PDB file of C-alpha atoms in Angstrom:
ATOM      1  CA  MET A  23     -15.917  21.573  10.405  1.00 81.00           C
ATOM      2  CA  ALA A  24     -12.521  20.037   9.378  1.00 88.00           C
ATOM      3  CA  LYS A  25     -11.518  16.392   8.572  1.00 94.00           C
ATOM      4  CA  VAL A  26      -7.710  15.313   9.105  1.00 96.00           C
ATOM      5  CA  LYS A  27      -5.938  12.078   8.906  1.00 97.00           C
ATOM      6  CA  VAL A  28      -3.588  11.425  11.116  1.00 97.00           C
ATOM      7  CA  LEU A  29      -0.661   8.490  11.130  1.00 98.00           C
ATOM      8  CA  TYR A  30       1.239   7.476  13.743  1.00 97.00           C
ATOM      9  CA  PHE A  31       4.839   5.180  13.319  1.00 96.00           C
ATOM     10  CA  ALA A  32       6.494   3.259  15.969  1.00 94.00           C
ATOM     11  CA  SER A  33       6.280   4.944  19.713  1.00 95.00           C
ATOM     12  CA  ALA A  34       3.101   7.248  18.669  1.00 96.00           C
ATOM     13  CA  ARG A  35       1.375   3.644  17.559  1.00 96.00           C
ATOM     14  CA  ASP A  36       2.139   2.348  20.731  1.00 94.00           C
ATOM     15  CA  ALA A  37       0.397   5.565  23.179  1.00 94.00           C
ATOM     16  CA  ALA A  38      -1.663   5.310  20.336  1.00 93.00           C
ATOM     17  CA  ASP A  39      -3.785   3.104  20.974  1.00 89.00           C
ATOM     18  CA  GLN A  40      -1.516   1.282  18.832  1.00 89.00           C
ATOM     19  CA  LYS A  41      -3.836   2.799  15.640  1.00 88.00           C
ATOM     20  CA  GLU A  42      -1.309   2.815  12.364  1.00 96.00           C
ATOM     21  CA  TYR A  43      -3.993   6.061  12.106  1.00 96.00           C
ATOM     22  CA  GLU A  44      -7.108   7.602  12.883  1.00 96.00           C
ATOM     23  CA  THR A  45      -9.594  10.598  11.723  1.00 96.00           C
ATOM     24  CA  ILE A  46      -9.964  13.493  13.530  1.00 94.00           C
ATOM     25  CA  ALA A  47     -12.328  15.959  12.725  1.00 93.00           C
ATOM     26  CA  LEU A  48     -12.186  19.025  13.935  1.00 90.00           C
ATOM     27  CA  GLU A  49     -15.490  20.898  16.035  1.00 85.00           C
ATOM     28  CA  ASP A  50     -16.896  24.244  13.804  1.00 82.00           C
ATOM     29  CA  GLY A  51     -15.716  27.079  15.806  1.00 77.00           C
ATOM     30  CA  THR A  52     -12.958  25.280  16.841  1.00 75.00           C
ATOM     31  CA  PRO A  53      -9.975  27.469  14.695  1.00 79.00           C
ATOM     32  CA  ALA A  54      -9.024  24.941  12.050  1.00 91.00           C
ATOM     33  CA  THR A  55      -4.582  24.536  12.508  1.00 94.00           C
ATOM     34  CA  LEU A  56      -2.734  22.013  13.070  1.00 95.00           C
ATOM     35  CA  GLN A  57      -1.881  23.036  17.119  1.00 95.00           C
ATOM     36  CA  ALA A  58      -5.798  22.049  17.634  1.00 94.00           C
ATOM     37  CA  VAL A  59      -5.067  18.904  15.852  1.00 96.00           C
ATOM     38  CA  ILE A  60      -2.257  18.257  17.513  1.00 96.00           C
ATOM     39  CA  ASP A  61      -4.348  19.415  21.551  1.00 95.00           C
ATOM     40  CA  LYS A  62      -7.445  17.394  19.960  1.00 94.00           C
ATOM     41  CA  ILE A  63      -4.170  14.687  19.783  1.00 96.00           C
ATOM     42  CA  LYS A  64      -3.367  14.844  23.480  1.00 96.00           C
ATOM     43  CA  ALA A  65      -6.625  14.924  24.663  1.00 95.00           C
ATOM     44  CA  SER A  66      -7.525  11.416  23.000  1.00 94.00           C
ATOM     45  CA  HIS A  67      -3.933   9.951  23.604  1.00 94.00           C
ATOM     46  CA  LYS A  68      -3.109  10.472  27.167  1.00 89.00           C
ATOM     47  CA  GLY A  69       0.230   8.596  27.269  1.00 91.00           C
ATOM     48  CA  ILE A  70       1.366  10.541  23.423  1.00 96.00           C
ATOM     49  CA  ALA A  71       1.886  13.653  24.955  1.00 96.00           C
ATOM     50  CA  SER A  72       5.437  12.883  25.542  1.00 95.00           C
ATOM     51  CA  VAL A  73       5.835  11.492  22.363  1.00 96.00           C
ATOM     52  CA  LEU A  74       5.322  14.072  20.707  1.00 96.00           C
ATOM     53  CA  GLU A  75       7.887  16.297  22.901  1.00 94.00           C
ATOM     54  CA  THR A  76      10.074  14.372  20.586  1.00 95.00           C
ATOM     55  CA  SER A  77       8.439  13.805  17.715  1.00 96.00           C
ATOM     56  CA  ALA A  78       8.852  15.573  14.451  1.00 96.00           C
ATOM     57  CA  ILE A  79       5.625  16.099  12.596  1.00 97.00           C
ATOM     58  CA  SER A  80       4.755  16.205   8.939  1.00 97.00           C
ATOM     59  CA  TYR A  81       1.980  18.333   7.233  1.00 97.00           C
ATOM     60  CA  ASN A  82       1.392  16.541   3.967  1.00 98.00           C
ATOM     61  CA  GLN A  83       4.570  15.056   3.858  1.00 97.00           C
ATOM     62  CA  GLU A  84       5.931  17.905   4.246  1.00 97.00           C
ATOM     63  CA  TYR A  85       8.072  18.454   7.577  1.00 97.00           C
ATOM     64  CA  CYS A  86       6.917  21.864   9.473  1.00 95.00           C
ATOM     65  CA  ASP A  87       8.387  23.521  12.532  1.00 92.00           C
ATOM     66  CA  SER A  88       6.843  23.519  16.543  1.00 89.00           C
ATOM     67  CA  GLU A  89       6.652  27.445  15.645  1.00 91.00           C
ATOM     68  CA  GLN A  90       4.749  26.560  11.979  1.00 93.00           C
ATOM     69  CA  LEU A  91       1.285  24.419  14.081  1.00 94.00           C
ATOM     70  CA  HIS A  92      -0.185  28.065  15.229  1.00 94.00           C
ATOM     71  CA  GLU A  93      -0.505  29.324  11.711  1.00 95.00           C
ATOM     72  CA  ILE A  94      -0.471  26.057   9.364  1.00 95.00           C
ATOM     73  CA  GLU A  95      -4.356  26.078   9.096  1.00 95.00           C
ATOM     74  CA  VAL A  96      -5.648  22.356   8.584  1.00 95.00           C
ATOM     75  CA  LYS A  97      -8.711  21.537   5.141  1.00 94.00           C
ATOM     76  CA  ASP A  98     -10.889  18.079   4.798  1.00 93.00           C
ATOM     77  CA  ASN A  99      -8.687  15.364   4.086  1.00 95.00           C
ATOM     78  CA  ASP A 100      -5.230  16.462   4.752  1.00 97.00           C
ATOM     79  CA  GLU A 101      -2.511  13.924   5.612  1.00 98.00           C
ATOM     80  CA  ILE A 102      -1.092  14.640   9.396  1.00 98.00           C
ATOM     81  CA  ALA A 103       1.694  11.897  10.383  1.00 98.00           C
ATOM     82  CA  ILE A 104       3.561  11.802  13.938  1.00 97.00           C
ATOM     83  CA  ILE A 105       7.105  10.481  13.458  1.00 97.00           C
ATOM     84  CA  PRO A 106       8.827   9.474  17.152  1.00 96.00           C
ATOM     85  CA  PRO A 107      12.834   9.710  16.581  1.00 92.00           C
ATOM     86  CA  VAL A 108      14.670   6.505  15.127  1.00 84.00           C
ATOM     87  CA  SER A 109      17.482   4.917  15.706  1.00 77.00           C
ATOM     88  CA  GLY A 110      19.268   2.828  12.987  1.00 70.00           C
ATOM     89  CA  GLY A 111      22.578   0.325  12.706  1.00 60.00           C
TER      90      GLY A 111
END
């Protein structure tokens, strides 16, 4: 079972019930991929799916493409960040 830390920023934090971060545990028998973590986040926080559509995902402080989500295998103590678009001015 892999346990990873998920960080939520801006609107992702709002959609995750104001949590700055949480630990997600993947059950034995569940593929330990980044996509499995994203699926578990969606199941836990109903309003976050629309936020994830436009957010950047980082894995251990490296941005990753959506095509990589099924390929990246997560391990204990990995860090995933959900980073929605930001505006500047």
